[in-house]
CSV table of C-alpha atoms in Angstrom, one decimal:
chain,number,residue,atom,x,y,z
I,1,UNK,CA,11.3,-22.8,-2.3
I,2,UNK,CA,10.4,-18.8,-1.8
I,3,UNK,CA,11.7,-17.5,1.7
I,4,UNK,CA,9.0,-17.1,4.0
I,5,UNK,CA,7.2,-13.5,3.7
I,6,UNK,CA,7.7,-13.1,-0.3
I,7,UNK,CA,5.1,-12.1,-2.7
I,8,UNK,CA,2.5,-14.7,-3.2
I,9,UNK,CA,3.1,-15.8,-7.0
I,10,UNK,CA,1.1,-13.6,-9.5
I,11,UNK,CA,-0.9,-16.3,-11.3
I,12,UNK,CA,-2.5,-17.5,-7.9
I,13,UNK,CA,-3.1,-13.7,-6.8
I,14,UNK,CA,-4.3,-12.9,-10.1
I,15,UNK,CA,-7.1,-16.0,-9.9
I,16,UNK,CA,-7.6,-15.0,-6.5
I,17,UNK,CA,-8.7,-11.3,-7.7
I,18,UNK,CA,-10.4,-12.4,-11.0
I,19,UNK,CA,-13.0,-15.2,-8.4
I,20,UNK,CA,-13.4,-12.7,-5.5
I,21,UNK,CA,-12.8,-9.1,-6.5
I,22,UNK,CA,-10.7,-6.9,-4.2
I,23,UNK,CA,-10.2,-8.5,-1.1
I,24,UNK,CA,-11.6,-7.6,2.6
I,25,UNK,CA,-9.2,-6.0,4.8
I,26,UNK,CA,-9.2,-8.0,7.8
I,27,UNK,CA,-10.6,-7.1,11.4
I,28,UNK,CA,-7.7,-7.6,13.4
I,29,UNK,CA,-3.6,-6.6,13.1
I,30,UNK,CA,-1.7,-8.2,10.3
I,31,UNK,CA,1.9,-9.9,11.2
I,32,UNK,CA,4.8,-8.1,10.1
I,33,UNK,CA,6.5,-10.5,8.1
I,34,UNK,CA,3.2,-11.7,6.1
I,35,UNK,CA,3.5,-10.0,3.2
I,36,UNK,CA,0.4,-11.2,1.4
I,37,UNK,CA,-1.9,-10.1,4.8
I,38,UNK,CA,-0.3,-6.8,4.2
I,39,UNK,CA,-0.5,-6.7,0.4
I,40,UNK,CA,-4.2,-7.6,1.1
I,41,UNK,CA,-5.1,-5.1,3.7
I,42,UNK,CA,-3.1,-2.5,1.6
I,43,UNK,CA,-5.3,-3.1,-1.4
I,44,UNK,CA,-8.4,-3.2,0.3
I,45,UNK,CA,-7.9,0.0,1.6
I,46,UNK,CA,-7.4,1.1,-1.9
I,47,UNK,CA,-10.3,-0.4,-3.0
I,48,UNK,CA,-12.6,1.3,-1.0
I,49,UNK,CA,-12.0,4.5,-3.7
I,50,UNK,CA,-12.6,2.1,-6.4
I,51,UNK,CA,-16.5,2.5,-6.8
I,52,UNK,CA,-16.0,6.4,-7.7
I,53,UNK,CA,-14.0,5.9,-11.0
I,54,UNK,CA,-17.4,4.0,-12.5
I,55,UNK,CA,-19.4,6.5,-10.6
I,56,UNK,CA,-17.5,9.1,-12.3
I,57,UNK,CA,-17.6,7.5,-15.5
I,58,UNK,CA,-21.6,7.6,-15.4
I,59,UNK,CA,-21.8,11.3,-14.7
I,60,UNK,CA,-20.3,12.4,-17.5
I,61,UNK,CA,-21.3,9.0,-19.8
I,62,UNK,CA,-24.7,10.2,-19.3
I,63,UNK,CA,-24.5,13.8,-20.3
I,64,UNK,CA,-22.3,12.5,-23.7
I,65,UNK,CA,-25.1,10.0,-24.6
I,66,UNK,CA,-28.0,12.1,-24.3
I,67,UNK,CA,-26.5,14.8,-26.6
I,68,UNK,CA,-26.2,12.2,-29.3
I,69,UNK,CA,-29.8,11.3,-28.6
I,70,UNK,CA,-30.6,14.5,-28.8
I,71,UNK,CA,-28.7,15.5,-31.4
I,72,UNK,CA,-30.4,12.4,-33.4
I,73,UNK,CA,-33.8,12.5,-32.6
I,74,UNK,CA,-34.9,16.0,-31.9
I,75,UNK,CA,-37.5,16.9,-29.8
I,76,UNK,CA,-39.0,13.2,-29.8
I,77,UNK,CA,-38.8,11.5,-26.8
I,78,UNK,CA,-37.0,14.5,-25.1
I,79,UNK,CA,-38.7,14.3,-21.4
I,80,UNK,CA,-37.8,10.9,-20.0
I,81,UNK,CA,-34.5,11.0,-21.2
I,82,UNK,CA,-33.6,14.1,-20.3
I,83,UNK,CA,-35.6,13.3,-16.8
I,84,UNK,CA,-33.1,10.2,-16.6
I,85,UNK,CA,-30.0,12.4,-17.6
I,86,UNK,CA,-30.5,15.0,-14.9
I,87,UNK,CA,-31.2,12.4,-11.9
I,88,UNK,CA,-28.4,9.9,-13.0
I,89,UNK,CA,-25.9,12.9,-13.2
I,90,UNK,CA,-27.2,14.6,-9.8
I,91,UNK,CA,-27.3,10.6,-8.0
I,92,UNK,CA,-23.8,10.1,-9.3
I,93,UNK,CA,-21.9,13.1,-8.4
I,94,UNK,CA,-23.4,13.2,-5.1
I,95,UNK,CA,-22.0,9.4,-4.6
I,96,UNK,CA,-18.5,10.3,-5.8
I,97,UNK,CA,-18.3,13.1,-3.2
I,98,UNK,CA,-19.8,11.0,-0.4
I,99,UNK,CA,-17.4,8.0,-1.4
I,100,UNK,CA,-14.5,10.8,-1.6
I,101,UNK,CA,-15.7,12.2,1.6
I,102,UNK,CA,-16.3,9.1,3.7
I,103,UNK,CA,-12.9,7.3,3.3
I,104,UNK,CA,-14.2,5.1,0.5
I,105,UNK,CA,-16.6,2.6,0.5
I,106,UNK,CA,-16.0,0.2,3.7
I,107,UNK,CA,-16.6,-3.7,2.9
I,108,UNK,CA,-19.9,-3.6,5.6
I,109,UNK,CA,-21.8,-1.4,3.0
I,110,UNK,CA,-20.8,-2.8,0.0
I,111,UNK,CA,-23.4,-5.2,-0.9
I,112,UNK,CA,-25.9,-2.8,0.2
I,113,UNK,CA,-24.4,-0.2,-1.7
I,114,UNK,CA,-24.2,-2.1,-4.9
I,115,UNK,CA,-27.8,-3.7,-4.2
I,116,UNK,CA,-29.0,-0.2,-4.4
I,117,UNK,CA,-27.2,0.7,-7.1
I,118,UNK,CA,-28.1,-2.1,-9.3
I,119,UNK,CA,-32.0,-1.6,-8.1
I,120,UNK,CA,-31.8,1.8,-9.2
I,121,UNK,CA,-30.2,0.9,-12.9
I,122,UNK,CA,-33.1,-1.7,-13.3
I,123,UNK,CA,-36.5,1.1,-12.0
I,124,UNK,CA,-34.2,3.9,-14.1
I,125,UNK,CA,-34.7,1.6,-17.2
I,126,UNK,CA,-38.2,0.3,-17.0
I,127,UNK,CA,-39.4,4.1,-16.6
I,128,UNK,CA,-37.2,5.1,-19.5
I,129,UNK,CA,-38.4,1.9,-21.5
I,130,UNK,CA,-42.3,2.2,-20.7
I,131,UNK,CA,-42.4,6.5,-21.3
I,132,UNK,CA,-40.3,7.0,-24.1
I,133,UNK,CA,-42.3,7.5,-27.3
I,134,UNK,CA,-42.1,3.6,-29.3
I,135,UNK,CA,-40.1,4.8,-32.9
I,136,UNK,CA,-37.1,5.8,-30.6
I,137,UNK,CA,-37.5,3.6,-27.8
I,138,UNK,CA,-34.3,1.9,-28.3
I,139,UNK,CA,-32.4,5.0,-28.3
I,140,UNK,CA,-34.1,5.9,-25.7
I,141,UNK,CA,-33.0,2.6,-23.7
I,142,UNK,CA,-29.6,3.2,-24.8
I,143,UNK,CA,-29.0,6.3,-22.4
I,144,UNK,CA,-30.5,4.8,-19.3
I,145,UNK,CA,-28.3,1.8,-20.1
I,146,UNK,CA,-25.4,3.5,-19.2
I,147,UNK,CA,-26.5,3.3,-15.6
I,148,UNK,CA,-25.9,-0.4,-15.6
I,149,UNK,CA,-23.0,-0.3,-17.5
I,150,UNK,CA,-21.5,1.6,-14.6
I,151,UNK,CA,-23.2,-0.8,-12.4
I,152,UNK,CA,-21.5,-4.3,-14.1
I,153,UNK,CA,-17.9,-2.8,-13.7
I,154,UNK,CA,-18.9,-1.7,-10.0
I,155,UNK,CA,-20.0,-5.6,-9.2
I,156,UNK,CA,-17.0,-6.6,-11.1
I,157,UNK,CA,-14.4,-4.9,-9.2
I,158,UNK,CA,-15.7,-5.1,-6.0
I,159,UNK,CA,-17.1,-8.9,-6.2
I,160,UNK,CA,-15.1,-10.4,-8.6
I,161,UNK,CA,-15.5,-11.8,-11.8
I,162,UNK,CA,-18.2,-14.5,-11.4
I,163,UNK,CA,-20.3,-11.6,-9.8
I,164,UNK,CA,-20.3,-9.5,-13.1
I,165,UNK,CA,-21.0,-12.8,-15.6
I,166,UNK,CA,-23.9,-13.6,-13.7
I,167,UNK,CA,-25.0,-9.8,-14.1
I,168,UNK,CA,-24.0,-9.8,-17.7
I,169,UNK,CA,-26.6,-13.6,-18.2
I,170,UNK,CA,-29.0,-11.4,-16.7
I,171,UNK,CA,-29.0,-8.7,-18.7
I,172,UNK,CA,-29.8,-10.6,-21.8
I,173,UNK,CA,-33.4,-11.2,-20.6
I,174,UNK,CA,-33.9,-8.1,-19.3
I,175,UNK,CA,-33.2,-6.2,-22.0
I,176,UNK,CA,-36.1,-8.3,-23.9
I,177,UNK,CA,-38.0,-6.8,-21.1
I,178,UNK,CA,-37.3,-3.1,-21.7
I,179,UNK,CA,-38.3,-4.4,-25.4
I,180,UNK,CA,-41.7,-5.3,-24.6
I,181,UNK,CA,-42.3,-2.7,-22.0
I,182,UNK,CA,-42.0,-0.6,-24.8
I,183,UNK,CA,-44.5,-1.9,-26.4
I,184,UNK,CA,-42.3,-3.6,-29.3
I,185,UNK,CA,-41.7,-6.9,-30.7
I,186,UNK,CA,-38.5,-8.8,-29.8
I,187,UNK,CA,-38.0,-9.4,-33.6
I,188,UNK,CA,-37.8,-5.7,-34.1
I,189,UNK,CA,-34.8,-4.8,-35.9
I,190,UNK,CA,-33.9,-1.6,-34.4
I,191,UNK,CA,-34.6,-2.5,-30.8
I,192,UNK,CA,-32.8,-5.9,-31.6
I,193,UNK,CA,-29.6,-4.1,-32.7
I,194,UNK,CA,-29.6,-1.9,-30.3
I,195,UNK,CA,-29.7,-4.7,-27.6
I,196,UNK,CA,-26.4,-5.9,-29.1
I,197,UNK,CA,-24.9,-2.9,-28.6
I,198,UNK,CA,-25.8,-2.5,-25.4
I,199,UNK,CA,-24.7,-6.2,-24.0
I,200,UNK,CA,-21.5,-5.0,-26.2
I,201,UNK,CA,-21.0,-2.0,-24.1
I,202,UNK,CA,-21.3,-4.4,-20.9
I,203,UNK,CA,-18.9,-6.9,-22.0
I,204,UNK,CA,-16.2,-4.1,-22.7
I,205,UNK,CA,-17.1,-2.6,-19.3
I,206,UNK,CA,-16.0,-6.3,-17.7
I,207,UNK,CA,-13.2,-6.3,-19.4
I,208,UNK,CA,-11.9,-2.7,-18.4
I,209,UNK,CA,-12.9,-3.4,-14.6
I,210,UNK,CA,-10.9,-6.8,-15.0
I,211,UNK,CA,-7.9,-5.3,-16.1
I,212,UNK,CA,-7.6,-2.3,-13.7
I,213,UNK,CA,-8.5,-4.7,-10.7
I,214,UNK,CA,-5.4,-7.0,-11.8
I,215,UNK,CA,-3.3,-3.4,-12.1
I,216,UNK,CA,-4.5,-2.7,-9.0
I,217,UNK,CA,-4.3,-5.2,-7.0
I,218,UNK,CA,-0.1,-6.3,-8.6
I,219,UNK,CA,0.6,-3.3,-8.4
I,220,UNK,CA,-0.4,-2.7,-5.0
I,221,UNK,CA,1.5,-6.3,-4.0
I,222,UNK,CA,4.7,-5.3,-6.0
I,223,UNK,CA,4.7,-1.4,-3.9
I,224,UNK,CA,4.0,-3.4,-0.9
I,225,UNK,CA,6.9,-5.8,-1.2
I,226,UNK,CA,9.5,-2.9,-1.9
I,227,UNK,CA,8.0,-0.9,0.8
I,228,UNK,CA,8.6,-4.0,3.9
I,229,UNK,CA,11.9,-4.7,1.7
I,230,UNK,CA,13.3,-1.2,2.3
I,231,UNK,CA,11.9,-1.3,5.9
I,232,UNK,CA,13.7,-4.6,7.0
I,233,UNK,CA,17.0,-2.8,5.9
I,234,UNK,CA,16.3,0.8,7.7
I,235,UNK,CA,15.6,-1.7,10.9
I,236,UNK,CA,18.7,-3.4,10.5
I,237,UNK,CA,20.9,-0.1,9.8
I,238,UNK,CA,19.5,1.2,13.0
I,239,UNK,CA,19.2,-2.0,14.6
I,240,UNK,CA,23.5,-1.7,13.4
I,241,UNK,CA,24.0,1.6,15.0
I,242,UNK,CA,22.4,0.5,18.0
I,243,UNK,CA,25.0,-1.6,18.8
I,244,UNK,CA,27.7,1.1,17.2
I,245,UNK,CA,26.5,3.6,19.4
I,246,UNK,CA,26.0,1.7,22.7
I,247,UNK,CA,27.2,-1.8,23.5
I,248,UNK,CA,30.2,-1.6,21.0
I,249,UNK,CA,31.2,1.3,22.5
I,250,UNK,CA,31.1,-0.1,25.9
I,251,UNK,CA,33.1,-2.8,24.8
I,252,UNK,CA,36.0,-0.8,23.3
I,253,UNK,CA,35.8,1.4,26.4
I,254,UNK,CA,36.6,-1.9,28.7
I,255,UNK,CA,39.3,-3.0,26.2
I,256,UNK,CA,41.2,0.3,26.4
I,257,UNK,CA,44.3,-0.2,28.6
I,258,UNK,CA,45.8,2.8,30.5
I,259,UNK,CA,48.9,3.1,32.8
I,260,UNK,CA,48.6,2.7,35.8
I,261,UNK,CA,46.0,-0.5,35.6
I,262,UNK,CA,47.2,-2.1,38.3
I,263,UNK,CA,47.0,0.9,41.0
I,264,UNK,CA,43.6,2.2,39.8
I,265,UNK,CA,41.9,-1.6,39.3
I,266,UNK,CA,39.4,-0.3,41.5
I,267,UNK,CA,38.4,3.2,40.6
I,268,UNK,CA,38.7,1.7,36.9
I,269,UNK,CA,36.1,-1.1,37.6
I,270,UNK,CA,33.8,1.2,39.0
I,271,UNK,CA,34.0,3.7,36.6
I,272,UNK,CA,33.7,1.3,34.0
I,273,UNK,CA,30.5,-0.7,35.8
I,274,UNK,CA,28.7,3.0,35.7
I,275,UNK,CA,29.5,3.3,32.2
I,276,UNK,CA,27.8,0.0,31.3
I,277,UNK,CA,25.0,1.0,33.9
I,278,UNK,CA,24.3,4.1,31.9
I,279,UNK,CA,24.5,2.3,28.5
I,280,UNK,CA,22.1,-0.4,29.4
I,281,UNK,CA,19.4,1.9,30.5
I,282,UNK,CA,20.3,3.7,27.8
I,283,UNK,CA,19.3,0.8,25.1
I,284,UNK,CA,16.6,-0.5,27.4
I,285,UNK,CA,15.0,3.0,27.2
I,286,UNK,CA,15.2,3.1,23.1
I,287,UNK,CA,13.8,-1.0,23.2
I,288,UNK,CA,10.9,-0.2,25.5
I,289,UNK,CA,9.9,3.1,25.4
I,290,UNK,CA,7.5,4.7,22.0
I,291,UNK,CA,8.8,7.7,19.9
I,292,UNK,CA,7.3,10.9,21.7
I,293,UNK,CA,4.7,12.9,19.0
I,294,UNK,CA,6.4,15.8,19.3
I,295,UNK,CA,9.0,17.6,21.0
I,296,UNK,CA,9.0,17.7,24.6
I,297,UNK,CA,12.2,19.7,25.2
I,298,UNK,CA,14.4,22.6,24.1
I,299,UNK,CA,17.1,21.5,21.7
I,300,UNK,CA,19.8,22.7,23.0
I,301,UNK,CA,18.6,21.4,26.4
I,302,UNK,CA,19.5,18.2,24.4
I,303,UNK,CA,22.2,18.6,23.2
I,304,UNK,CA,23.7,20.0,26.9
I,305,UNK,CA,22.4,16.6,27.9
I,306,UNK,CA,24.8,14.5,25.4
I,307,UNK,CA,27.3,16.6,26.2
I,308,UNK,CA,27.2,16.1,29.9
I,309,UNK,CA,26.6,12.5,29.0
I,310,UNK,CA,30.3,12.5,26.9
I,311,UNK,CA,31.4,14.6,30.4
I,312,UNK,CA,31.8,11.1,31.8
I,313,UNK,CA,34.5,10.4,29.4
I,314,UNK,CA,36.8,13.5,30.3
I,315,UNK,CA,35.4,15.5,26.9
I,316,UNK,CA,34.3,18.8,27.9
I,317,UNK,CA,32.3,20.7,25.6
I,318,UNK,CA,31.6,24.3,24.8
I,319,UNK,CA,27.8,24.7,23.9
I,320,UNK,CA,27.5,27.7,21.8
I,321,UNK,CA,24.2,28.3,20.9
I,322,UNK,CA,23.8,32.4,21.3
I,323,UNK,CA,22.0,32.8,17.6
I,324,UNK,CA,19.6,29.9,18.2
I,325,UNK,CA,16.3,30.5,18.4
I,326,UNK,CA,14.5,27.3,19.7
I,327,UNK,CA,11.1,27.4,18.2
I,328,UNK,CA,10.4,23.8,18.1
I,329,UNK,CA,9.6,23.9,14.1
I,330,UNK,CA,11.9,20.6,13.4
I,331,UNK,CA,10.1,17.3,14.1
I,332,UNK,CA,11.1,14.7,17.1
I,333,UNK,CA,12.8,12.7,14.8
I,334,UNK,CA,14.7,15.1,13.1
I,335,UNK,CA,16.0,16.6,16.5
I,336,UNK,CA,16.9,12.6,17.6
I,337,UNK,CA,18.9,12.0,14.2
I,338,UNK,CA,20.4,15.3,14.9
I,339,UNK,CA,21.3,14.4,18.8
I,340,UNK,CA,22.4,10.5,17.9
I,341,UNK,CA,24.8,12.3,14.7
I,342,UNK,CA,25.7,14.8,17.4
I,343,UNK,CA,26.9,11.7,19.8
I,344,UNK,CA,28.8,10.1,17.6
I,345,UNK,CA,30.9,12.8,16.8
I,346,UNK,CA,31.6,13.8,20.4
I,347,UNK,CA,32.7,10.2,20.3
I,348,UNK,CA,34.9,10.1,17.5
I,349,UNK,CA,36.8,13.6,19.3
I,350,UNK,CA,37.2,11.4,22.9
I,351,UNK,CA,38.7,8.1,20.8
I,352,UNK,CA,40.6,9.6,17.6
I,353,UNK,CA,41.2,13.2,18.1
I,354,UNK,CA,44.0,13.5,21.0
I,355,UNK,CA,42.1,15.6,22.8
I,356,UNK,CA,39.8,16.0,25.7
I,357,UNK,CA,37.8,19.4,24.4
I,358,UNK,CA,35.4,20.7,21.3
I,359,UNK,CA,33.2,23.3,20.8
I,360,UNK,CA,30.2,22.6,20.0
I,361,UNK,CA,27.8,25.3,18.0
I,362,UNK,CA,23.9,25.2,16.9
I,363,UNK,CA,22.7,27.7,14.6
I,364,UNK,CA,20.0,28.8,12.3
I,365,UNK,CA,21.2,27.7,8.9
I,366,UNK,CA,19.2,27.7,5.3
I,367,UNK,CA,15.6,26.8,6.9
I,368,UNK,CA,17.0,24.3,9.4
I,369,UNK,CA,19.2,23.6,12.1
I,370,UNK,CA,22.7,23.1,11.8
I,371,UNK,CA,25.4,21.9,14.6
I,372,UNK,CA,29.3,22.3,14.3
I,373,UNK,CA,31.4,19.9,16.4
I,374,UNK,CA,35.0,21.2,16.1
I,375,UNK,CA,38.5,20.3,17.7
I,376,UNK,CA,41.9,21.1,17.5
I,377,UNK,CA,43.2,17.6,17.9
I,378,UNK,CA,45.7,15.9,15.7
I,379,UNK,CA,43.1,15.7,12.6
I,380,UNK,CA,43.6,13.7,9.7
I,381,UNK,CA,44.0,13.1,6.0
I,382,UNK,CA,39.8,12.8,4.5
I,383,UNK,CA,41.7,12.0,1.3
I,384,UNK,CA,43.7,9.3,2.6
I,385,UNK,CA,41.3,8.3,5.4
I,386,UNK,CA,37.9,6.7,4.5
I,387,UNK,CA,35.2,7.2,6.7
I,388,UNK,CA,34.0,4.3,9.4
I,389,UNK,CA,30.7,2.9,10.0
I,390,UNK,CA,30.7,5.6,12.9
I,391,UNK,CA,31.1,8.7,10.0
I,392,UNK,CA,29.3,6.4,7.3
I,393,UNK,CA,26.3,5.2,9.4
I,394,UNK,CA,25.7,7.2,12.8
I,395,UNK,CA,26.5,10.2,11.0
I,396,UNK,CA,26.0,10.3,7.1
I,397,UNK,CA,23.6,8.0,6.2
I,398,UNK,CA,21.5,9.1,9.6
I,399,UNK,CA,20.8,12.5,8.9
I,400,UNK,CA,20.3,11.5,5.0
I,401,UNK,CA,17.4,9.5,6.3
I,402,UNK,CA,15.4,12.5,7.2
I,403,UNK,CA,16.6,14.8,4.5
I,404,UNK,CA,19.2,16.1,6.6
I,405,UNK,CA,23.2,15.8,5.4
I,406,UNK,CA,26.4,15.9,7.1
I,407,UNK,CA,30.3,16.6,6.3
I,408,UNK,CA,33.6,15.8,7.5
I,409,UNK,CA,36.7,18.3,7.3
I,410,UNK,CA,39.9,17.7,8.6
I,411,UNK,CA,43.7,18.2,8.0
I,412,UNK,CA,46.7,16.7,9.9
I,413,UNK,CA,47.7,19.1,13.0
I,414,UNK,CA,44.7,21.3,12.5
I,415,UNK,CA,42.1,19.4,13.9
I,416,UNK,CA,38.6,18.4,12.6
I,417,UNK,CA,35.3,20.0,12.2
I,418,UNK,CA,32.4,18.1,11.5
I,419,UNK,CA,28.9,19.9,10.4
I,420,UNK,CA,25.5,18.6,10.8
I,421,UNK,CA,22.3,19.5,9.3
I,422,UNK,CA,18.1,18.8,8.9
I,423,UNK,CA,15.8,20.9,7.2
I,424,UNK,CA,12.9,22.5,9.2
């Protein structure tokens, strides 16, 4: 049985697109964990481009066909079509700007849109069939036809298959129409040939709109799948660092033992109930509160506050900063990744390092801004050491998430120096 959320299978989705065309994106929020809402609302928001590729296709179609027409019949016949040519390529490169323009074509105007279209097609070929001179009428018919050519893949694509069949039964009589508004026979044998080719042209135009709106529409469920798969695992690394960075902390900081327990119970409690204070607001402030646009403070006024907030822990921290000029060109959540990596070093000094001071320096470095946390604790071997989820997660992988990178450098007795970095 599939897990709840997966990708609807692509036989059903395929019929589904093939009976209904690109479906409607819906009026209200889509759950998080539907995946075939969101696959849905995904590709009808691509959809609403889809109208310009035929539109496009018609534009320069009808400039192609009318130079073969021209090319084969001279002067004969020259007004109409050319008449046709001008207005079809002037209608349809005004529509693929306004489509372009407008954010696509939004499912309210659709029908109307297509309605218009079609109409158009139909009073483009009557006035083509009924002017055009009668020895190159069909030829004549053949150059207006590639308005609804462009029309059948439109219907197709937008109303699903059914839609463009009906179009394509009703094409047959009306091309016998064009026929005798031409003032020919239906047993001609040019204009009878020609009408083949021309319900030819709208079956291959069917087919090509059927096969880029399956494309489409798998492709757009396959992207959308991969893009909530690789979301639900950045929310539950951060979810995970979360708890790193907070509670987990909180909990190794009531575990640690120290002497004198028993005559300091007291002060120790307290200290320890403000502690947990502070780190619930804390985590009730990144639940609750939304991700500010922009941001709203000097970064080095940040980073004094994480280093007053380590204070509480007996770190103190010298905040260099002399060469930094704050001009708020790194984004909010560049500057938080940078703070939170910035945090969990401080962290890693007060638990691992053996002592109670760093310096801590921000700088202008290679378009970006760069922050040093060194100590001159005890240190360690990197080779001999690997890093922790603290290093790995709250510090690496972090910054890596907005472009940022970070490294570790250390030796036994000479302390440790970790450097922090995001682009600009």
């Amino acid at each position: 049985m599939p897990e709840a959320g997966s990708a609807a299978p692509p036989r059903a989705f395929v019929r589904t697109l093939l009976r209904s065309g690109t479906p409607a994106e819906p009026a209200g929020p889509v759950a998080d964990g539907d995946l075939t809402a969101v696959g849905d609302a995904t590709l009808a928001r691509a959809s609403r481009y889809w109208v310009a590729v035929p539109l496009a296709y018609r534009a320069a179609a009808f400039v192609k066909v009318f130079i073969g027409f021209a090319a084969a019949n001279g002067g004969l016949g020259l007004g109409p079509v050319l008449g046709a040519t001008v207005f079809a390529v002037a209608a349809n490169t005004a529509a693929v700007v306004w489509v372009l323009r407008s954010g696509g074509l939004r499912a309210r105007l659709t029908g109307r849109a297509l309605g218009l279209d079609l109409s158009l097609g139909v009073a483009l070929n009557l006035v083509v069939a009924m002017t055009a001179p009668a020895e190159i009428q069909p030829f004549a018919v053949d150059v207006s036809w590639t308005w609804l050519v462009g029309s059948v893949a439109m219907w197709a694509g937008t109303s699903g298959l059914p839609a463009a069949l009906w179009l394509f039964a009703a094409a047959v009589p009306f091309r016998a129409v064009l026929t005798l508004a031409g003032g020919l026979p239906l047993g001609d044998q040019l204009a009878l040939t020609r009408s083949i080719g021309c319900m030819v042209a709208l079956a291959v135009a069917i087919v090509l709109a059927v096969a880029i709106l399956i494309l489409l529409g798998v492709g757009t469920r396959f992207a959308v799948d991969i893009g909530l798969r690789r979301g639900r695992e950045a929310e539950r690394h951060r979810t995970r660092r979360i708890m790193h960075d907070s509670v987990l902390q909180t909990l190794e900081a009531l575990a640690i033992s120290a002497p004198g327990d028993d005559a300091q119970a007291v002060t120790r409690l307290s200290e320890l109930r403000s502690v947990a204070k502070a780190e619930a607001a804390e985590l009730r402030r990144r639940i609750t509160e939304p991700v500010p646009a922009g941001p709203t403070q000097s970064f080095a006024v940040q980073l004094a506050d994480v280093a007053t907030e380590l204070a509480r822990d007996g770190l103190r921290t010298q905040l260099v900063a002399a060469d930094f000029a704050d001009d708020h060109k790194v984004s909010q959540d560049r500057r938080t990744a940078l703070c939170e990596a910035v945090r969990e070093a401080l962290r890693n000094t007060v638990k691992h390092s053996g002592t109670k001071q760093v310096v801590l320096r921000v700088e202008e470095r290679d378009g970006g801004i760069a922050v040093v946390a060194r100590d001159q604790g005890q240190g360690f071997d990197v080779r001999d050491r690997p890093p922790g989820f603290g290093i790995s997660e709250s510090i690496m992988a972090r910054l890596a998430e907005v472009g940022g990178h970070g490294t570790v450098d250390s030796q036994p007795g000479r302390g440790t120096r970790v450097t922090m970095w995001v682009p600009g």
